[in-house]
Coordinates of C-alpha atoms in Angstrom, one line a residue:
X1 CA -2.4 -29.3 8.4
X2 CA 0.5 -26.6 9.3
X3 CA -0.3 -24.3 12.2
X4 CA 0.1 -20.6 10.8
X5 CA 0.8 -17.9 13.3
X6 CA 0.4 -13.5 11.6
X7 CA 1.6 -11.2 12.9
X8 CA 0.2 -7.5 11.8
X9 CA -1.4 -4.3 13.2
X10 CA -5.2 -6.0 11.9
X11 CA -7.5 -5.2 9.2
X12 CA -7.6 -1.4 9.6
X13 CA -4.0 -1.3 8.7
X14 CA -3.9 -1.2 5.1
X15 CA -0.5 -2.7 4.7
X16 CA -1.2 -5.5 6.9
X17 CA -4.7 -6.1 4.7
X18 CA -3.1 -5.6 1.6
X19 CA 0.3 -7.7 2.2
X20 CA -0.9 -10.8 3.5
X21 CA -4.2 -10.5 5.5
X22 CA -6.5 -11.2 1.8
X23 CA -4.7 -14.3 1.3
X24 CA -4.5 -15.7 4.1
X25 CA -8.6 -15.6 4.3
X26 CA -8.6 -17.4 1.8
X27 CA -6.1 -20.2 2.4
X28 CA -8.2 -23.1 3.8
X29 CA -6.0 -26.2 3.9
X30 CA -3.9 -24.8 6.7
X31 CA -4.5 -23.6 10.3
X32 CA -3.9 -19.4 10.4
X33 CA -4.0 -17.6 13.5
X34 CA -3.6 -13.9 13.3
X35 CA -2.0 -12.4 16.2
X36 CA -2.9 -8.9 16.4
X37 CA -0.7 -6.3 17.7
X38 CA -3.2 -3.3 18.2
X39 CA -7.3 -3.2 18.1
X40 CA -8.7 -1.5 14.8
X41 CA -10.1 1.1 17.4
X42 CA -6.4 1.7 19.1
X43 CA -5.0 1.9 15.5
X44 CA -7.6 4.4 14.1
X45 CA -6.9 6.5 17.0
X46 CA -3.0 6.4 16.5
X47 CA -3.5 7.2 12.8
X48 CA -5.8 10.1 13.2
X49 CA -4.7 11.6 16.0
X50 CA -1.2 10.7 17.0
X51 CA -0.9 12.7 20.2
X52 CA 2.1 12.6 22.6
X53 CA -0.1 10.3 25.1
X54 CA -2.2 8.5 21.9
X55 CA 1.5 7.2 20.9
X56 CA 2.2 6.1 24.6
X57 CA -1.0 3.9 24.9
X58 CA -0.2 3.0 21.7
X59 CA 3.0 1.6 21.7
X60 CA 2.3 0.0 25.2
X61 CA -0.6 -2.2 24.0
X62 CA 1.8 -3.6 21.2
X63 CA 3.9 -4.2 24.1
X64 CA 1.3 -6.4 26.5
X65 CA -0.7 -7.5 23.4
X66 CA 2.7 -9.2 21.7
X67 CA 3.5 -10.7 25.4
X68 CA 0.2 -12.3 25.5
X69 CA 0.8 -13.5 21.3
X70 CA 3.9 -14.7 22.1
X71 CA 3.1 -16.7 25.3
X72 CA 0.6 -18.0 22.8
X73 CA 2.6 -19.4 20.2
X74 CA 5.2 -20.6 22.6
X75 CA 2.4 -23.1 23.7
X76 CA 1.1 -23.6 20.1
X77 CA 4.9 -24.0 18.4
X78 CA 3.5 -22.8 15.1
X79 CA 5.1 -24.5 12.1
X80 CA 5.1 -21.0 10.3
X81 CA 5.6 -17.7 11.7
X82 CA 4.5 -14.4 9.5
X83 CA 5.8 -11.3 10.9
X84 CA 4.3 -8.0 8.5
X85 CA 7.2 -5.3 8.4
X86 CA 7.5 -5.4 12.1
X87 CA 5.8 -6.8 15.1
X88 CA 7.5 -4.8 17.6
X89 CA 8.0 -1.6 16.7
X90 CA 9.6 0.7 19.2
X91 CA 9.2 -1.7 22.2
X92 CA 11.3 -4.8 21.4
X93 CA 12.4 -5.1 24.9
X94 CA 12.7 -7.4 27.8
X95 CA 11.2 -9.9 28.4
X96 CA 9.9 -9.7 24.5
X97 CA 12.8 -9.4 22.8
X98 CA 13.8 -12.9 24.6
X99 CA 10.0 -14.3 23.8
X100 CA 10.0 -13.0 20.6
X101 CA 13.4 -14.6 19.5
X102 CA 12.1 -18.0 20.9
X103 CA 9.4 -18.2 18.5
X104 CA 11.6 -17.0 15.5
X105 CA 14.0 -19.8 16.4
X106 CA 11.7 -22.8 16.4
X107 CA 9.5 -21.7 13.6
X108 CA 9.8 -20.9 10.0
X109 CA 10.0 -17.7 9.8
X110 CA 8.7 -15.2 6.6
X111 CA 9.4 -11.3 7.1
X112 CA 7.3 -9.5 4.3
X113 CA 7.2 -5.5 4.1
X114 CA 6.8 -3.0 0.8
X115 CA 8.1 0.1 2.8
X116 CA 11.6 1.4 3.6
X117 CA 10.6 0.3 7.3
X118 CA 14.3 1.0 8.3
X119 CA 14.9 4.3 6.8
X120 CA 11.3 5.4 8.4
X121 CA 12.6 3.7 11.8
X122 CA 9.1 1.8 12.0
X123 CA 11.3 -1.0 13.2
X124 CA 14.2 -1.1 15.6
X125 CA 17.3 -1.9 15.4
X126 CA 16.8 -5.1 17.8
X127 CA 13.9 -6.1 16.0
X128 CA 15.9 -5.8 12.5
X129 CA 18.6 -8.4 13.6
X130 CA 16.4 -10.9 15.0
X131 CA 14.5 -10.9 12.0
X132 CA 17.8 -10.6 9.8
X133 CA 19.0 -13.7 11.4
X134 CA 16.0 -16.0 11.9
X135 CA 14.1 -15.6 8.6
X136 CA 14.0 -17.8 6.3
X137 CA 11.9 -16.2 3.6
X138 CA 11.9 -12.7 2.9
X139 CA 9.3 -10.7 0.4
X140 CA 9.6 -7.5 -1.1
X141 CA 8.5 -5.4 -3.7
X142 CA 11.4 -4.1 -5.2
X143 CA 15.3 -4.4 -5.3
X144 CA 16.0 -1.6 -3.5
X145 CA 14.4 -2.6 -0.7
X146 CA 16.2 -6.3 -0.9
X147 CA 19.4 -4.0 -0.8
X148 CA 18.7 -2.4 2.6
X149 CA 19.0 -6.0 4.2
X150 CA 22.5 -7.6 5.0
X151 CA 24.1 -10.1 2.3
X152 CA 22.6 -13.2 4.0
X153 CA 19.2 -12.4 3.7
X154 CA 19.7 -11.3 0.1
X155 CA 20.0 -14.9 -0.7
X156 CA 16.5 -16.0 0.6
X157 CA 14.1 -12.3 -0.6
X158 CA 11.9 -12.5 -3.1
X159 CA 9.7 -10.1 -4.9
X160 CA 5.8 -10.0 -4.6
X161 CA 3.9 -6.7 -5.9
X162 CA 1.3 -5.5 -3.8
X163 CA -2.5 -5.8 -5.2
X164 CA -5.9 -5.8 -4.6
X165 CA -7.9 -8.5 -4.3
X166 CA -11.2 -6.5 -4.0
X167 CA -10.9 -4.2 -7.2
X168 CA -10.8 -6.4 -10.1
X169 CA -13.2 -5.4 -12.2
X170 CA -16.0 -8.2 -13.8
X171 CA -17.8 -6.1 -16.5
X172 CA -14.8 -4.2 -17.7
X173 CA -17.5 -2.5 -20.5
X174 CA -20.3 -1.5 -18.4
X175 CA -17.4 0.3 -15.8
X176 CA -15.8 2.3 -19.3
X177 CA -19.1 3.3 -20.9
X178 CA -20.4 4.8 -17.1
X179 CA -16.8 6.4 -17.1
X180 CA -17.0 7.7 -20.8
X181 CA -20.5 9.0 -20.2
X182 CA -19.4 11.3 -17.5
X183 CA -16.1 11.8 -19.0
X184 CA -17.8 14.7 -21.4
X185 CA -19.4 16.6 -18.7
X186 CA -16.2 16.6 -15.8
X187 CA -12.5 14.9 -14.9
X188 CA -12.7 13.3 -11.9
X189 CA -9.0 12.9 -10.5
X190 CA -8.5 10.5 -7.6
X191 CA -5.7 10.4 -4.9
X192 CA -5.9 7.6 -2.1
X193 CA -3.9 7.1 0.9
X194 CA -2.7 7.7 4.3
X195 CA -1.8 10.9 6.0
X196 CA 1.8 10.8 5.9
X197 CA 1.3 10.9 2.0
X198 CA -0.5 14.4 1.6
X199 CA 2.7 16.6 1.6
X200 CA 3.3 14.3 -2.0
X201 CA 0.0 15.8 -3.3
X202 CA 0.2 19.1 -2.0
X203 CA 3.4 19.5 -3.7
X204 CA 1.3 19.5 -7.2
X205 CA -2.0 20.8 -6.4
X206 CA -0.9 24.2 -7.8
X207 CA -0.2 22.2 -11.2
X208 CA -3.5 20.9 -10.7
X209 CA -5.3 23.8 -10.1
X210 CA -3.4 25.7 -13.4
X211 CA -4.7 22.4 -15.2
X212 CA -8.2 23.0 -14.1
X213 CA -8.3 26.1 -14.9
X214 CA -6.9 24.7 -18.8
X215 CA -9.4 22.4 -19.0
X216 CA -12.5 24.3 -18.2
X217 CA -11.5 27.2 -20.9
X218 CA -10.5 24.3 -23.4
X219 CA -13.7 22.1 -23.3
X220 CA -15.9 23.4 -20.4
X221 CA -15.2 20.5 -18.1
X222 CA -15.4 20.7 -14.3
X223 CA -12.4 19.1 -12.4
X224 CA -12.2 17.8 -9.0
X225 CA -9.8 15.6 -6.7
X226 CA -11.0 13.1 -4.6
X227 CA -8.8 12.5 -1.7
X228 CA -9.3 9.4 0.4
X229 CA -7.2 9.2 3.3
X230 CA -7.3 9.4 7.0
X231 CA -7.2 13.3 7.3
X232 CA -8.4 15.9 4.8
X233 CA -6.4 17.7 2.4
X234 CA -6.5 20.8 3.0
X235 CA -5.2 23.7 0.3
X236 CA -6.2 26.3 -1.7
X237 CA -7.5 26.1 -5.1
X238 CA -8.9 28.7 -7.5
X239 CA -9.9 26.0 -10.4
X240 CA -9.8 22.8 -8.8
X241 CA -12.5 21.7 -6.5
X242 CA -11.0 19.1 -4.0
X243 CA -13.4 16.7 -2.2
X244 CA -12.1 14.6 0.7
X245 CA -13.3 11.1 1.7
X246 CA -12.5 9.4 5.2
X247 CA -10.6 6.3 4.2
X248 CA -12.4 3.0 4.6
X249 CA -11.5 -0.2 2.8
X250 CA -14.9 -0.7 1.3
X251 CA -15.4 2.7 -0.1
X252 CA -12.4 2.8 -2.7
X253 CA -14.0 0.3 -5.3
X254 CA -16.9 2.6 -5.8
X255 CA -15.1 5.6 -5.8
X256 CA -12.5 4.3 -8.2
X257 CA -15.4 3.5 -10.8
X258 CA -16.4 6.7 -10.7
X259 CA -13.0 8.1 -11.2
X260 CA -11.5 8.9 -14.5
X261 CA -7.5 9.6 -13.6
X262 CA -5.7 8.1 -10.6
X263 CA -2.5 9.8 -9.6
X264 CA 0.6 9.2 -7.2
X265 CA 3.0 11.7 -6.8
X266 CA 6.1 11.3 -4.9
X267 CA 9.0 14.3 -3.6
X268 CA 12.4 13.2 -4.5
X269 CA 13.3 12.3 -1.3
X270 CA 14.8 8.9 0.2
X271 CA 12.0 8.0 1.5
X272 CA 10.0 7.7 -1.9
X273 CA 12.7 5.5 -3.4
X274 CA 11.0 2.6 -0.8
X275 CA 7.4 3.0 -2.1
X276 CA 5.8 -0.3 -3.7
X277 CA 3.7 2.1 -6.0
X278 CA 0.0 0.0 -4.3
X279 CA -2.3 3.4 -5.8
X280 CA -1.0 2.4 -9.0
X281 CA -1.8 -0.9 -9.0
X282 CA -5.2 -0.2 -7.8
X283 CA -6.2 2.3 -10.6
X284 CA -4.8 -0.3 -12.8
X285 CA -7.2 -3.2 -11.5
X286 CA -10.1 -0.9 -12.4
X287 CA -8.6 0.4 -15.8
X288 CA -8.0 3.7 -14.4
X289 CA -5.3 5.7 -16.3
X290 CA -2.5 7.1 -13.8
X291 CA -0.2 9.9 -14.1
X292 CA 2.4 9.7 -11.6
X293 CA 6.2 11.2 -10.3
X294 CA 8.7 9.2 -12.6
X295 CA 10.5 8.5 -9.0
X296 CA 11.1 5.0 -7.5
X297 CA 9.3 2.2 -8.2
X298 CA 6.3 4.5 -9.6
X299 CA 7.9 3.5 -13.7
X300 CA 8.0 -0.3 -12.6
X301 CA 4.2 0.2 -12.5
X302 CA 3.6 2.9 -14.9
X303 CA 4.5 2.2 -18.6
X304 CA 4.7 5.5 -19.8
X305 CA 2.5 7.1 -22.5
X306 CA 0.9 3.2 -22.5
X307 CA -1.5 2.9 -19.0
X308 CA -0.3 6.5 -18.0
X309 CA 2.0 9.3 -17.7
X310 CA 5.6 9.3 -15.6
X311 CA 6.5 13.2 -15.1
X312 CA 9.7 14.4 -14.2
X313 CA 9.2 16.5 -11.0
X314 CA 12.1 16.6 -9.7
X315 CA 13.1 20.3 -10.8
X316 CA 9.5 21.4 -10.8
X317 CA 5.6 20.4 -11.3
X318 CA 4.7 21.6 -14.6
X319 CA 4.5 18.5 -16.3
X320 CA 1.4 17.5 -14.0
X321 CA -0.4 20.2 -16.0
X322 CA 0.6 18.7 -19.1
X323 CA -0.7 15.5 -18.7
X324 CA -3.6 16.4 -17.1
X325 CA -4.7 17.9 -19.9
X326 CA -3.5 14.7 -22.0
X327 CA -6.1 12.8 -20.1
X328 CA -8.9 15.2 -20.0
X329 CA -9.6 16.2 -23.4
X330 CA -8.1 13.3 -25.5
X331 CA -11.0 10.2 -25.0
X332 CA -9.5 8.1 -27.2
X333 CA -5.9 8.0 -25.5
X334 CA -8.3 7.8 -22.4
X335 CA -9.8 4.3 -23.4
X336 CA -6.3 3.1 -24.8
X337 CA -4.2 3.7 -21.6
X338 CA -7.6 2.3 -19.8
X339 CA -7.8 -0.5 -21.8
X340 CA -3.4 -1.3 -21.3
X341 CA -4.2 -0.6 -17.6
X342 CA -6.2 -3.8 -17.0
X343 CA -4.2 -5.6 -19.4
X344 CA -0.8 -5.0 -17.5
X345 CA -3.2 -5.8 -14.3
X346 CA -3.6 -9.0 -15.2
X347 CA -0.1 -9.7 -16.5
X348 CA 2.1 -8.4 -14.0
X349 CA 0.0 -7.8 -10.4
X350 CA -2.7 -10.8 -10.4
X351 CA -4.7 -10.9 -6.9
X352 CA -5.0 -14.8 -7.8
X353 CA -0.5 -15.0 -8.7
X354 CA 0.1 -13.5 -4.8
X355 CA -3.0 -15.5 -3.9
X356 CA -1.2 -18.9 -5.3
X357 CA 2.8 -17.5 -4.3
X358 CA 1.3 -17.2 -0.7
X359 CA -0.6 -20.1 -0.8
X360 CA 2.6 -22.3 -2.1
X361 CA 4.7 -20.7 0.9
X362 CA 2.0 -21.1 3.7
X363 CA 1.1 -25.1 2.7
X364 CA 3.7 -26.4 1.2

């Protein structure tokens, strides 16, 4: 049985959940050991409020945490090392960055990430090279983020969407007739994520607002936006009533099977070009129609005018009106690009496909 050593930020960090941490809970014929950089208490703190001193404590318990993991694993010699996006970030330093490239040496090494983690310096330049030269397995979610990495490691990346094991839905009737009963009365739109992703959705609450406002003089249905994240959204509406959720893992199922569109918008900016487009694939494992930016990876996801709607924002937002409106008072488009959602689901971002890719790479 292989000795598995993970390294991530734990359970409260969605990326480190939604990347490898499901999979690896379910991989029994092999010995995994997650090595933790932060506590989910230390993490919820940095997330929520990332004061000048919270980023400090921060950053130092990665530091002692990782010299305790990788005194660890230099006694274990793991057969496998997992590293998720980066281990280190912002303290790869002696005596870790000699620890750390001990490990990498005398293990087989797999660097996974779905983020631009270089262009968002979540990883340092130290870090990047170790990993560059010592991996021997790399997953992504996309080409361009294979092209940020140097011709070498271009040879050995390979592309794994990221899902969500949690969501699929099991009575894919019963969840549709509950949505088409309330569809009649109110739209409810749903945005989920973290808070470095609310300046995407302030950018078209305006266009959702004038949407609202459309929709309520067209068919006399209420609509609101359900925001779950970390930190509220706050903005004003005239039309649009916004209700914001704290984020927990186990309060998005519910909230996406009560929801009718699921949307992603993204500003033209570098940045967006290294999103994985995850909200999309979560709406999608519920059958939940999405409208999102035609930026990015967002029309890898999206087939357009078939399980939602790409808009071109790049100019402006009107287009999010538009297709608001295409979803809210059209039921039978509504069940088709509900019914395609689940359908492309299951062909293209499979929790059990990652579950068997990962279990392949872990075991074999």
């Amino acid at each position: 049985m292989k000795k598995i050593s993970v390294y991530t930020r734990g359970f409260t960090h969605a990326a480190s959940y939604y990347r490898i941490l499901q999979y690896t809970e379910k991989i029994k014929d092999a010995k995994v050991t997650n090595r933790f950089t932060v506590t989910d208490k230390m993490f919820r703190k940095y997330s929520n409020s990332p004061t000048l001193i919270c980023k400090i404590q921060y950053h130092l318990m990665i530091f002692f945490r990782n010299l305790r993991n990788f005194a660890a694993d230099m006694i274990a010699k793991p057969d496998i090392v997992v590293i998720s996006r980066a281990a280190v970030p912002k303290v790869c330093v002696f005596p870790i960055n000699l620890m750390y490239e001990h490990i990498l040496k005398n293990s087989k090494v797999i660097w996974d990430f779905d983020d631009d983690i270089f262009g968002i310096n979540e990883i340092t330049k130290a870090e990047a090279r170790l990993l560059q030269k010592h991996s021997d397995r790399i997953i992504v979610t996309s080409e361009y983020l294979k092209n940020k990495l140097i011709p070498r490691c271009k040879e050995i990346t390979a592309f794994l969407p990221t899902t969500d094991g949690d969501l699929p839905v099991k009575d894919k009737d019963t969840v549709n007739r509950e949505r088409e009963a309330s569809y009649g009365e109110k739209v409810n739109i749903l945005w989920v994520g973290s808070s470095s992703g609310l300046k995407h959705i302030r950018n078209v609450v305006p266009a959702l607002d004038k949407a609202a406002k459309a929709v309520k003089e067209k068919t006399g249905k209420t609509v609101t936006l359900t925001v779950i994240c970390n930190l509220p959204l706050e903005s004003e509406t005239k039309h649009l009533k916004i209700e914001n959720i704290l984020w927990a893992r186990d309060i998005v199922p519910a909230e996406m099977l009560k929801a009718h569109i699921g949307i992603m918008p993204l500003l033209n900016i570098k940045r967006s070009l290294g999103k994985g487009g995850f909200k999309l694939v979560q709406y999608m494992a519920t059958g939940l129609p999405s409208i999102a930016s035609d930026v990015g990876f967002n029309s890898n996801v999206v087939v357009n005018n078939e399980t939602g709607i790409l808009v071109d924002d790049k100019e402006d937002t009107e287009g999010w009106a538009d297709a608001v409106m295409q979803l809210s008072v059209d039921i039978d488009k509504w069940k088709n690009f509900s019914r395609a959602s689940m359908e492309k689901w299951e062909e293209n971002f499979s929790f059990d496909r990652n579950l068997e890719a990962w279990h392949k790479m872990l075991t074999e």
